[in-house]
Tab-separated table of C-alpha atoms in Angstrom:
chain	number	residue	atom	x	y	z
A	1	UNK	CA	-0.854	-20.554	16.622
A	2	UNK	CA	-3.933	-18.594	16.548
A	3	UNK	CA	-2.676	-16.495	19.393
A	4	UNK	CA	0.548	-15.609	17.544
A	5	UNK	CA	-1.303	-14.624	14.376
A	6	UNK	CA	-3.762	-12.208	16.293
A	7	UNK	CA	-0.787	-10.899	18.137
A	8	UNK	CA	0.825	-10.006	14.751
A	9	UNK	CA	-2.448	-8.473	13.626
A	10	UNK	CA	-2.539	-6.162	16.669
A	11	UNK	CA	1.226	-5.154	16.295
A	12	UNK	CA	1.359	-4.932	12.279
A	13	UNK	CA	-2.032	-4.333	10.930
A	14	UNK	CA	-4.138	-2.501	13.492
A	15	UNK	CA	-2.194	0.261	14.457
A	16	UNK	CA	-2.364	1.928	10.703
A	17	UNK	CA	-5.719	0.363	10.031
A	18	UNK	CA	-8.202	0.343	12.963
A	19	UNK	CA	-10.553	-1.738	11.311
A	20	UNK	CA	-12.316	-3.765	14.088
A	21	UNK	CA	-14.547	-3.102	17.219
A	22	UNK	CA	-11.656	-4.265	19.034
A	23	UNK	CA	-13.170	-4.546	22.456
A	24	UNK	CA	-16.084	-6.611	20.792
A	25	UNK	CA	-13.680	-8.629	18.989
A	26	UNK	CA	-11.404	-9.577	22.060
A	27	UNK	CA	-14.604	-10.421	24.205
A	28	UNK	CA	-15.600	-12.815	21.709
A	29	UNK	CA	-12.153	-14.264	21.600
A	30	UNK	CA	-12.003	-14.444	25.447
A	31	UNK	CA	-15.236	-16.411	25.262
A	32	UNK	CA	-17.167	-13.911	27.256
A	33	UNK	CA	-21.257	-14.655	27.146
A	34	UNK	CA	-23.130	-12.723	24.782
A	35	UNK	CA	-20.136	-12.013	22.337
A	36	UNK	CA	-19.420	-13.635	19.163
A	37	UNK	CA	-16.980	-13.492	16.014
A	38	UNK	CA	-18.019	-13.654	12.382
A	39	UNK	CA	-16.388	-16.366	11.006
A	40	UNK	CA	-15.595	-14.596	7.926
A	41	UNK	CA	-14.061	-11.585	9.684
A	42	UNK	CA	-12.240	-13.926	11.846
A	43	UNK	CA	-10.509	-15.668	9.121
A	44	UNK	CA	-9.658	-12.335	7.436
A	45	UNK	CA	-8.091	-11.101	10.698
A	46	UNK	CA	-5.812	-14.308	10.452
A	47	UNK	CA	-4.937	-13.609	6.936
A	48	UNK	CA	-3.749	-10.160	7.393
A	49	UNK	CA	-2.026	-11.236	10.754
A	50	UNK	CA	-0.487	-14.369	9.027
A	51	UNK	CA	1.469	-12.018	6.682
A	52	UNK	CA	3.729	-10.869	9.447
A	53	UNK	CA	4.276	-14.168	11.374
A	54	UNK	CA	7.598	-16.156	10.800
A	55	UNK	CA	6.711	-19.112	8.587
A	56	UNK	CA	9.024	-21.479	10.232
A	57	UNK	CA	6.332	-21.814	13.003
A	58	UNK	CA	3.916	-23.509	10.786
A	59	UNK	CA	6.266	-26.286	9.120
A	60	UNK	CA	5.047	-28.598	11.788
A	61	UNK	CA	1.378	-28.109	10.096
A	62	UNK	CA	2.863	-29.031	6.746
A	63	UNK	CA	3.530	-25.480	5.459
A	64	UNK	CA	6.922	-24.769	4.124
A	65	UNK	CA	6.400	-21.010	3.506
A	66	UNK	CA	4.472	-18.085	4.965
A	67	UNK	CA	2.795	-17.554	1.792
A	68	UNK	CA	1.536	-21.182	1.906
A	69	UNK	CA	-0.251	-20.271	5.256
A	70	UNK	CA	-1.458	-16.850	3.541
A	71	UNK	CA	-3.003	-18.947	0.781
A	72	UNK	CA	-4.787	-21.360	2.795
A	73	UNK	CA	-6.340	-18.612	5.000
A	74	UNK	CA	-7.213	-16.595	2.180
A	75	UNK	CA	-9.097	-19.795	0.587
A	76	UNK	CA	-10.988	-20.163	3.788
A	77	UNK	CA	-12.105	-16.458	3.702
A	78	UNK	CA	-12.817	-16.698	0.132
A	79	UNK	CA	-15.148	-19.803	0.636
A	80	UNK	CA	-16.944	-18.229	3.653
A	81	UNK	CA	-17.546	-15.041	1.485
A	82	UNK	CA	-18.802	-17.008	-1.636
A	83	UNK	CA	-21.196	-19.020	0.711
A	84	UNK	CA	-22.627	-15.631	2.144
A	85	UNK	CA	-22.442	-16.633	5.576
A	86	UNK	CA	-22.276	-12.978	6.615
A	87	UNK	CA	-25.167	-10.921	6.003
A	88	UNK	CA	-24.095	-7.778	7.879
A	89	UNK	CA	-22.503	-5.428	5.002
A	90	UNK	CA	-20.327	-3.501	7.524
A	91	UNK	CA	-18.820	-6.786	8.467
A	92	UNK	CA	-18.259	-7.908	5.215
A	93	UNK	CA	-16.641	-4.527	4.272
A	94	UNK	CA	-14.319	-5.072	7.150
A	95	UNK	CA	-13.403	-8.799	5.807
A	96	UNK	CA	-12.839	-7.677	2.354
A	97	UNK	CA	-10.594	-4.925	3.214
A	98	UNK	CA	-8.357	-7.461	4.919
A	99	UNK	CA	-8.527	-9.693	2.296
A	100	UNK	CA	-6.697	-7.363	0.287
A	101	UNK	CA	-3.662	-8.378	2.242
A	102	UNK	CA	-3.453	-11.590	0.053
A	103	UNK	CA	-1.252	-10.794	-3.117
A	104	UNK	CA	-1.277	-13.886	-5.120
A	105	UNK	CA	0.597	-12.424	-8.169
A	106	UNK	CA	0.905	-9.357	-10.292
A	107	UNK	CA	-1.783	-8.717	-12.694
A	108	UNK	CA	-4.547	-11.029	-11.028
A	109	UNK	CA	-7.734	-9.514	-12.472
A	110	UNK	CA	-9.423	-11.430	-9.257
A	111	UNK	CA	-6.920	-9.979	-6.926
A	112	UNK	CA	-6.945	-7.351	-4.530
A	113	UNK	CA	-8.586	-4.627	-6.586
A	114	UNK	CA	-11.461	-6.903	-7.133
A	115	UNK	CA	-11.994	-7.282	-3.302
A	116	UNK	CA	-11.511	-3.649	-2.835
A	117	UNK	CA	-14.039	-2.480	-5.602
A	118	UNK	CA	-16.536	-4.638	-3.661
A	119	UNK	CA	-15.664	-3.046	-0.367
A	120	UNK	CA	-15.672	0.441	-1.566
A	121	UNK	CA	-19.210	-0.195	-2.958
A	122	UNK	CA	-20.715	-2.146	0.185
A	123	UNK	CA	-19.292	0.842	2.081
A	124	UNK	CA	-20.918	3.553	0.172
A	125	UNK	CA	-24.285	1.710	0.207
A	126	UNK	CA	-24.165	1.228	3.946
A	127	UNK	CA	-23.435	4.959	4.207
A	128	UNK	CA	-20.039	4.837	5.940
A	129	UNK	CA	-18.921	7.779	4.122
A	130	UNK	CA	-21.993	9.900	4.972
A	131	UNK	CA	-21.270	11.977	8.066
A	132	UNK	CA	-24.962	13.140	8.225
A	133	UNK	CA	-25.774	9.425	9.315
A	134	UNK	CA	-25.640	9.753	13.216
A	135	UNK	CA	-26.365	7.087	15.608
A	136	UNK	CA	-27.232	7.303	19.454
A	137	UNK	CA	-23.961	5.369	20.312
A	138	UNK	CA	-21.143	7.806	19.845
A	139	UNK	CA	-18.621	4.727	19.776
A	140	UNK	CA	-20.672	3.578	16.779
A	141	UNK	CA	-20.380	6.841	14.693
A	142	UNK	CA	-16.666	6.705	15.962
A	143	UNK	CA	-16.168	3.306	14.487
A	144	UNK	CA	-17.921	3.936	11.283
A	145	UNK	CA	-15.631	7.118	10.686
A	146	UNK	CA	-12.401	4.999	11.365
A	147	UNK	CA	-13.910	2.144	8.912
A	148	UNK	CA	-14.594	4.632	6.049
A	149	UNK	CA	-10.895	5.805	6.726
A	150	UNK	CA	-9.770	2.405	6.429
A	151	UNK	CA	-11.593	1.978	3.054
A	152	UNK	CA	-9.535	5.163	1.776
A	153	UNK	CA	-6.334	3.895	3.097
A	154	UNK	CA	-6.667	0.620	1.245
A	155	UNK	CA	-7.781	2.175	-1.780
A	156	UNK	CA	-4.788	4.354	-1.744
A	157	UNK	CA	-2.211	1.846	-0.866
A	158	UNK	CA	-3.507	-0.807	-3.428
A	159	UNK	CA	-4.270	1.701	-6.271
A	160	UNK	CA	-1.075	3.462	-6.018
A	161	UNK	CA	0.939	-0.128	-5.940
A	162	UNK	CA	-1.035	-1.664	-8.732
A	163	UNK	CA	-1.630	1.475	-10.998
A	164	UNK	CA	-5.453	0.780	-10.795
A	165	UNK	CA	-8.236	3.482	-10.794
A	166	UNK	CA	-8.903	5.319	-7.482
A	167	UNK	CA	-11.950	3.499	-6.239
A	168	UNK	CA	-13.240	6.087	-3.952
A	169	UNK	CA	-15.033	8.840	-5.866
A	170	UNK	CA	-13.899	12.487	-5.120
A	171	UNK	CA	-17.559	13.600	-4.313
A	172	UNK	CA	-17.299	11.390	-1.241
A	173	UNK	CA	-13.439	11.400	-0.416
A	174	UNK	CA	-13.574	14.185	2.127
A	175	UNK	CA	-17.262	13.839	3.284
A	176	UNK	CA	-16.421	13.337	7.054
A	177	UNK	CA	-14.456	16.241	8.737
A	178	UNK	CA	-11.049	14.765	9.499
A	179	UNK	CA	-11.251	16.498	12.878
A	180	UNK	CA	-14.017	14.261	13.973
A	181	UNK	CA	-11.833	11.187	13.460
A	182	UNK	CA	-10.945	9.448	16.771
A	183	UNK	CA	-8.221	7.000	17.988
A	184	UNK	CA	-9.379	4.248	20.479
A	185	UNK	CA	-6.248	3.529	22.453
A	186	UNK	CA	-8.123	2.222	25.472
A	187	UNK	CA	-9.080	-0.856	23.507
A	188	UNK	CA	-5.675	-1.350	21.684
A	189	UNK	CA	-4.100	-1.019	25.318
A	190	UNK	CA	-6.268	-3.729	26.598
A	191	UNK	CA	-5.741	-6.025	23.606
A	192	UNK	CA	-1.873	-5.353	23.959
A	193	UNK	CA	-1.995	-6.497	27.515
A	194	UNK	CA	-4.123	-9.691	26.784
A	195	UNK	CA	-1.568	-10.864	24.148
A	196	UNK	CA	1.333	-9.981	26.436
A	197	UNK	CA	2.693	-7.016	24.487
A	198	UNK	CA	1.777	-4.629	27.055
A	199	UNK	CA	5.240	-2.814	26.640
A	200	UNK	CA	3.891	-1.530	23.352
A	201	UNK	CA	1.336	0.653	25.441
A	202	UNK	CA	3.895	3.571	25.417
A	203	UNK	CA	3.560	3.896	22.005
A	204	UNK	CA	-0.388	4.252	21.617
A	205	UNK	CA	-0.202	8.010	21.356
A	206	UNK	CA	2.333	7.824	18.369
A	207	UNK	CA	0.256	5.035	16.794
A	208	UNK	CA	-2.729	7.247	16.609
A	209	UNK	CA	-0.522	10.295	15.258
A	210	UNK	CA	0.712	8.090	12.679
A	211	UNK	CA	-2.807	6.935	11.810
A	212	UNK	CA	-4.331	10.254	11.325
A	213	UNK	CA	-1.234	11.352	9.018
A	214	UNK	CA	-1.787	8.439	7.073
A	215	UNK	CA	-5.105	9.028	6.319
A	216	UNK	CA	-4.339	12.543	5.228
A	217	UNK	CA	-1.567	11.283	2.948
A	218	UNK	CA	-3.970	8.696	1.589
A	219	UNK	CA	-6.403	11.450	0.597
A	220	UNK	CA	-3.935	13.512	-1.263
A	221	UNK	CA	-2.841	10.247	-3.148
A	222	UNK	CA	-6.461	9.891	-4.252
A	223	UNK	CA	-6.547	13.429	-5.333
A	224	UNK	CA	-3.206	12.919	-7.463
A	225	UNK	CA	-4.682	9.795	-8.913
A	226	UNK	CA	-7.598	11.556	-10.154
A	227	UNK	CA	-6.037	14.456	-11.238
A	228	UNK	CA	-2.939	13.115	-13.081
A	229	UNK	CA	-3.663	9.822	-14.402
A	230	UNK	CA	-6.161	8.474	-16.918
A	231	UNK	CA	-7.750	5.181	-17.165
A	232	UNK	CA	-6.601	4.286	-20.360
A	233	UNK	CA	-3.607	1.810	-20.213
A	234	UNK	CA	-3.734	-1.901	-21.118
A	235	UNK	CA	-1.919	-4.556	-19.101
A	236	UNK	CA	-2.092	-8.193	-19.882
A	237	UNK	CA	-2.633	-10.715	-16.890
A	238	UNK	CA	-1.085	-14.047	-16.776
A	239	UNK	CA	-3.928	-15.773	-18.502
A	240	UNK	CA	-3.592	-13.277	-21.188
A	241	UNK	CA	-6.695	-11.334	-20.066
A	242	UNK	CA	-6.227	-7.244	-20.738
A	243	UNK	CA	-6.617	-5.235	-17.724
A	244	UNK	CA	-7.331	-1.547	-17.715
A	245	UNK	CA	-4.756	0.404	-15.702
A	246	UNK	CA	-3.921	4.108	-15.021
A	247	UNK	CA	-1.217	5.803	-16.932
A	248	UNK	CA	-0.148	9.596	-16.838
A	249	UNK	CA	-2.164	12.028	-18.711
A	250	UNK	CA	0.215	13.326	-21.681
A	251	UNK	CA	-1.346	16.453	-21.249
A	252	UNK	CA	-0.756	16.786	-17.666
A	253	UNK	CA	0.144	20.554	-16.745
A	254	UNK	CA	3.170	21.710	-15.075
A	255	UNK	CA	1.388	23.833	-12.777
A	256	UNK	CA	-0.707	20.827	-11.538
A	257	UNK	CA	2.483	19.026	-10.887
A	258	UNK	CA	4.064	21.911	-8.657
A	259	UNK	CA	0.779	22.433	-6.822
A	260	UNK	CA	0.511	18.797	-5.924
A	261	UNK	CA	4.290	18.558	-5.094
A	262	UNK	CA	3.925	21.433	-2.654
A	263	UNK	CA	0.880	19.916	-0.764
A	264	UNK	CA	2.845	16.686	-0.408
A	265	UNK	CA	5.882	18.364	0.702
A	266	UNK	CA	3.742	20.321	3.292
A	267	UNK	CA	2.458	17.167	4.586
A	268	UNK	CA	5.809	15.726	4.910
A	269	UNK	CA	7.070	18.934	6.591
A	270	UNK	CA	4.188	18.346	9.211
A	271	UNK	CA	5.165	14.677	9.787
A	272	UNK	CA	8.834	15.947	10.569
A	273	UNK	CA	7.426	18.498	12.965
A	274	UNK	CA	5.488	15.800	14.774
A	275	UNK	CA	8.873	13.798	14.889
A	276	UNK	CA	7.413	10.821	12.906
A	277	UNK	CA	10.540	10.069	10.975
A	278	UNK	CA	12.987	10.289	13.756
A	279	UNK	CA	13.582	6.736	13.818
A	280	UNK	CA	17.027	6.669	14.809
A	281	UNK	CA	16.196	8.584	18.056
A	282	UNK	CA	13.246	7.200	18.756
A	283	UNK	CA	12.857	5.924	22.360
A	284	UNK	CA	9.573	3.899	21.865
A	285	UNK	CA	10.998	0.804	20.068
A	286	UNK	CA	10.991	-0.724	16.751
A	287	UNK	CA	7.186	-1.120	16.152
A	288	UNK	CA	6.840	2.633	15.782
A	289	UNK	CA	9.888	2.765	13.657
A	290	UNK	CA	8.451	0.053	11.254
A	291	UNK	CA	5.276	1.774	10.741
A	292	UNK	CA	7.238	5.105	10.390
A	293	UNK	CA	9.503	3.703	7.688
A	294	UNK	CA	6.203	2.264	5.665
A	295	UNK	CA	4.600	5.567	5.971
A	296	UNK	CA	7.736	7.389	4.888
A	297	UNK	CA	8.198	5.192	1.861
A	298	UNK	CA	4.500	5.768	0.994
A	299	UNK	CA	5.409	9.573	0.870
A	300	UNK	CA	8.345	9.306	-1.402
A	301	UNK	CA	6.097	6.917	-3.563
A	302	UNK	CA	3.504	9.652	-3.764
A	303	UNK	CA	5.983	12.385	-4.599
A	304	UNK	CA	7.289	9.983	-7.522
A	305	UNK	CA	3.636	9.477	-8.718
A	306	UNK	CA	3.147	13.345	-8.947
A	307	UNK	CA	6.357	13.722	-11.109
A	308	UNK	CA	6.272	10.884	-13.389
A	309	UNK	CA	3.866	12.268	-15.823
A	310	UNK	CA	6.346	14.996	-16.732
A	311	UNK	CA	8.766	12.441	-18.151
A	312	UNK	CA	6.276	11.890	-21.056
A	313	UNK	CA	6.670	15.521	-22.185
A	314	UNK	CA	10.248	15.468	-23.746
A	315	UNK	CA	8.914	16.744	-27.025
A	316	UNK	CA	8.424	20.164	-25.495
A	317	UNK	CA	11.310	21.802	-25.545
A	318	UNK	CA	10.535	25.340	-23.871
A	319	UNK	CA	12.600	26.509	-21.017
A	320	UNK	CA	10.181	26.235	-18.279
A	321	UNK	CA	8.846	22.761	-18.960
A	322	UNK	CA	12.602	21.627	-19.422
A	323	UNK	CA	13.401	23.104	-15.906
A	324	UNK	CA	10.473	21.545	-14.463
A	325	UNK	CA	11.344	18.131	-16.102
A	326	UNK	CA	14.693	18.074	-14.884
A	327	UNK	CA	13.308	18.833	-11.315
A	328	UNK	CA	10.998	15.756	-11.835
A	329	UNK	CA	13.787	13.587	-12.972
A	330	UNK	CA	15.828	14.472	-9.926
A	331	UNK	CA	12.816	14.140	-7.776
A	332	UNK	CA	12.125	10.681	-9.025
A	333	UNK	CA	15.765	9.450	-8.519
A	334	UNK	CA	16.008	10.734	-5.196
A	335	UNK	CA	12.800	9.372	-4.065
A	336	UNK	CA	13.950	6.016	-5.148
A	337	UNK	CA	17.260	6.038	-3.336
A	338	UNK	CA	15.330	7.315	-0.288
A	339	UNK	CA	13.015	4.387	-0.442
A	340	UNK	CA	15.796	1.860	-0.767
A	341	UNK	CA	17.647	3.467	2.019
A	342	UNK	CA	14.647	3.017	4.131
A	343	UNK	CA	14.442	-0.574	3.029
A	344	UNK	CA	18.239	-1.290	3.971
A	345	UNK	CA	17.735	0.247	7.362
A	346	UNK	CA	15.031	-2.543	7.743
A	347	UNK	CA	17.110	-5.058	6.575
A	348	UNK	CA	20.122	-3.951	8.907
A	349	UNK	CA	17.530	-3.902	11.867
A	350	UNK	CA	16.249	-7.527	10.939
A	351	UNK	CA	12.700	-6.150	10.149
A	352	UNK	CA	12.605	-6.449	6.421
A	353	UNK	CA	10.360	-9.579	6.657
A	354	UNK	CA	7.922	-7.456	8.116
A	355	UNK	CA	7.414	-4.870	5.288
A	356	UNK	CA	3.895	-5.284	4.054
A	357	UNK	CA	2.675	-6.123	0.739
A	358	UNK	CA	2.212	-2.599	-0.169
A	359	UNK	CA	5.658	-1.773	1.033
A	360	UNK	CA	7.092	-4.237	-1.489
A	361	UNK	CA	5.164	-2.662	-4.342
A	362	UNK	CA	6.688	0.781	-3.562
A	363	UNK	CA	9.963	-0.994	-3.267
A	364	UNK	CA	9.695	-2.387	-6.564
A	365	UNK	CA	8.830	1.022	-8.198
A	366	UNK	CA	11.940	2.257	-6.660
A	367	UNK	CA	14.089	-0.487	-7.888
A	368	UNK	CA	12.973	0.013	-11.512
A	369	UNK	CA	14.317	3.548	-11.290
A	370	UNK	CA	17.441	2.182	-10.247
A	371	UNK	CA	17.478	-0.110	-13.254
A	372	UNK	CA	16.893	2.665	-15.342
A	373	UNK	CA	19.827	4.759	-13.844
A	374	UNK	CA	21.962	1.686	-14.149
A	375	UNK	CA	21.585	1.883	-18.040
A	376	UNK	CA	22.062	5.331	-18.205
A	377	UNK	CA	25.037	6.822	-20.325
A	378	UNK	CA	25.855	9.258	-17.442
A	379	UNK	CA	28.536	7.547	-15.323
A	380	UNK	CA	27.450	8.841	-12.024
A	381	UNK	CA	23.928	7.903	-12.427
A	382	UNK	CA	25.078	4.476	-13.874
A	383	UNK	CA	27.078	3.870	-10.748
A	384	UNK	CA	24.867	5.151	-8.462
A	385	UNK	CA	21.871	3.111	-9.966
A	386	UNK	CA	24.028	-0.015	-10.151
A	387	UNK	CA	24.963	0.178	-6.457
A	388	UNK	CA	21.299	0.563	-5.472
A	389	UNK	CA	20.020	-2.105	-7.942
A	390	UNK	CA	22.528	-4.442	-6.157
A	391	UNK	CA	20.974	-3.742	-2.768
A	392	UNK	CA	17.555	-3.904	-3.997
A	393	UNK	CA	18.094	-7.384	-5.532
A	394	UNK	CA	19.775	-8.745	-2.002
A	395	UNK	CA	16.660	-7.636	-0.246
A	396	UNK	CA	14.332	-8.820	-2.886
A	397	UNK	CA	15.792	-12.418	-2.397
A	398	UNK	CA	14.884	-12.128	1.337
A	399	UNK	CA	11.371	-11.597	0.636
A	400	UNK	CA	10.841	-14.266	-2.033
A	401	UNK	CA	9.389	-16.724	0.360
A	402	UNK	CA	7.052	-14.510	1.585
A	403	UNK	CA	5.591	-12.715	-1.563
A	404	UNK	CA	4.945	-14.227	-4.829
A	405	UNK	CA	5.195	-10.865	-6.777
A	406	UNK	CA	8.818	-10.135	-5.681
A	407	UNK	CA	9.926	-13.021	-8.015
A	408	UNK	CA	8.052	-11.294	-10.966
A	409	UNK	CA	10.302	-8.266	-10.431
A	410	UNK	CA	13.541	-10.149	-10.031
A	411	UNK	CA	12.851	-12.044	-13.257
A	412	UNK	CA	11.869	-8.646	-14.980
A	413	UNK	CA	15.124	-7.046	-13.949
A	414	UNK	CA	17.130	-9.852	-15.098
A	415	UNK	CA	15.350	-9.944	-18.509
A	416	UNK	CA	16.251	-6.269	-19.064
A	417	UNK	CA	19.910	-6.675	-17.881
A	418	UNK	CA	20.597	-9.838	-20.083
A	419	UNK	CA	18.939	-7.906	-22.687
A	420	UNK	CA	16.270	-10.810	-23.771
A	421	UNK	CA	13.981	-8.657	-25.819
A	422	UNK	CA	12.848	-6.497	-23.091
A	423	UNK	CA	12.411	-3.006	-24.118
A	424	UNK	CA	13.285	-0.227	-21.486
A	425	UNK	CA	12.435	3.240	-22.658
A	426	UNK	CA	12.497	5.691	-19.549
A	427	UNK	CA	9.951	7.942	-20.826
A	428	UNK	CA	7.305	5.132	-21.449
A	429	UNK	CA	4.744	3.453	-19.154
A	430	UNK	CA	4.728	-0.298	-18.518
A	431	UNK	CA	1.332	-0.751	-20.082
A	432	UNK	CA	0.619	-0.123	-23.663
A	433	UNK	CA	-1.544	3.144	-24.156
A	434	UNK	CA	-4.794	2.651	-26.042
A	435	UNK	CA	-5.237	4.871	-29.110
A	436	UNK	CA	-8.315	7.021	-29.809
A	437	UNK	CA	-9.153	4.399	-32.407
A	438	UNK	CA	-8.928	1.443	-29.896
A	439	UNK	CA	-5.626	0.211	-31.166
A	440	UNK	CA	-2.597	-0.277	-28.805
A	441	UNK	CA	0.508	1.274	-29.403
A	442	UNK	CA	3.292	-1.256	-30.174
A	443	UNK	CA	6.000	0.212	-27.634
A	444	UNK	CA	6.572	-1.831	-24.394
A	445	UNK	CA	7.187	0.157	-21.294
A	446	UNK	CA	9.207	0.092	-18.138
A	447	UNK	CA	7.827	-0.865	-14.670
A	448	UNK	CA	8.170	2.623	-12.953
A	449	UNK	CA	4.647	2.772	-11.806
A	450	UNK	CA	4.442	-0.784	-10.818
């Protein structure tokens, strides 16, 4: 069972999150003298890997669903963290980043953002962001750069999915020269051979390219969150605890939206030139295609995040603003359709169960655009939205045994469709905006940035 989980980690987590000193980790697993594994890090690796393992293989151990296994492994990792069995801050950073793969429920105030915030704080204290800190061993320098990039990746993915404050300060976001970042394909090649997936070695170069492009996209996401969003929304968690969240700035300038849109489209153009999204003609197999699909979904989610603030400016009726607002509305709709098309392709290829937690968050955001369209007075938008929403709900049902937060999305959509008191106003946010006097506005919001 452990071998299957580690194999899953190597295939579905490590290629786009090279968070381990892989040679050292493998040597310890092989029982080589002088090599050990941190118990905390080992449990965290198992937790992240278990997200992508078929739960039916665990039924003999008393587990009914994949999320039951995840819950158990998260509990073990959390217990080890609370006991402070690990004293190396770098190892703790690795472990906490992997613990963000556990997504218990929406609005969990001690959930992924909690662990991520601690990880980023420890990473900066350990100087992972500081390129001026050099070690005699070049491999150690390479590892620290990769680990800091992993911090940026997890921060971007979690924050854009949960509408939370960008945790990596702008001052240290680009501290490392991106050209110094290196991809260690030798260690991964050895690992894949050890776990009997050596046929994936021909994909190693593409994995590296995907990783580098993901880092660049995540830097852009951090910039978008810092530029267009403010930390002045309130979301109520399940225990009734208010959580501060990001919402678009009402004063967001159209020129900023255009500039950020151009930067993202430039990134996308480069990715197309590299052939990263040519999945139908990919000769390297489904694993690269899966990671490519998630990365493309992230791009369209980022593009939507750039344009959503323009939907708050409907009181401005000048020609330029109205033209940009129509462009933003079209971009939101086309991005949601593209995200759903990608998810549908994964379903057809029987890979939808391998969609990572952040992928479901992006899919949920797209589904709520479809929900909005399905309620439109425009007949074409209504038909398209209803069609896509039906596809979304079908895919959601395939993910309910794996992810708790998918059930929340299904319930929300049902309440809106049934008209059970849920307000769905297309220019508002899901959270309540905090007024300057500290009072909350009374309107409810849609879940478009969920």
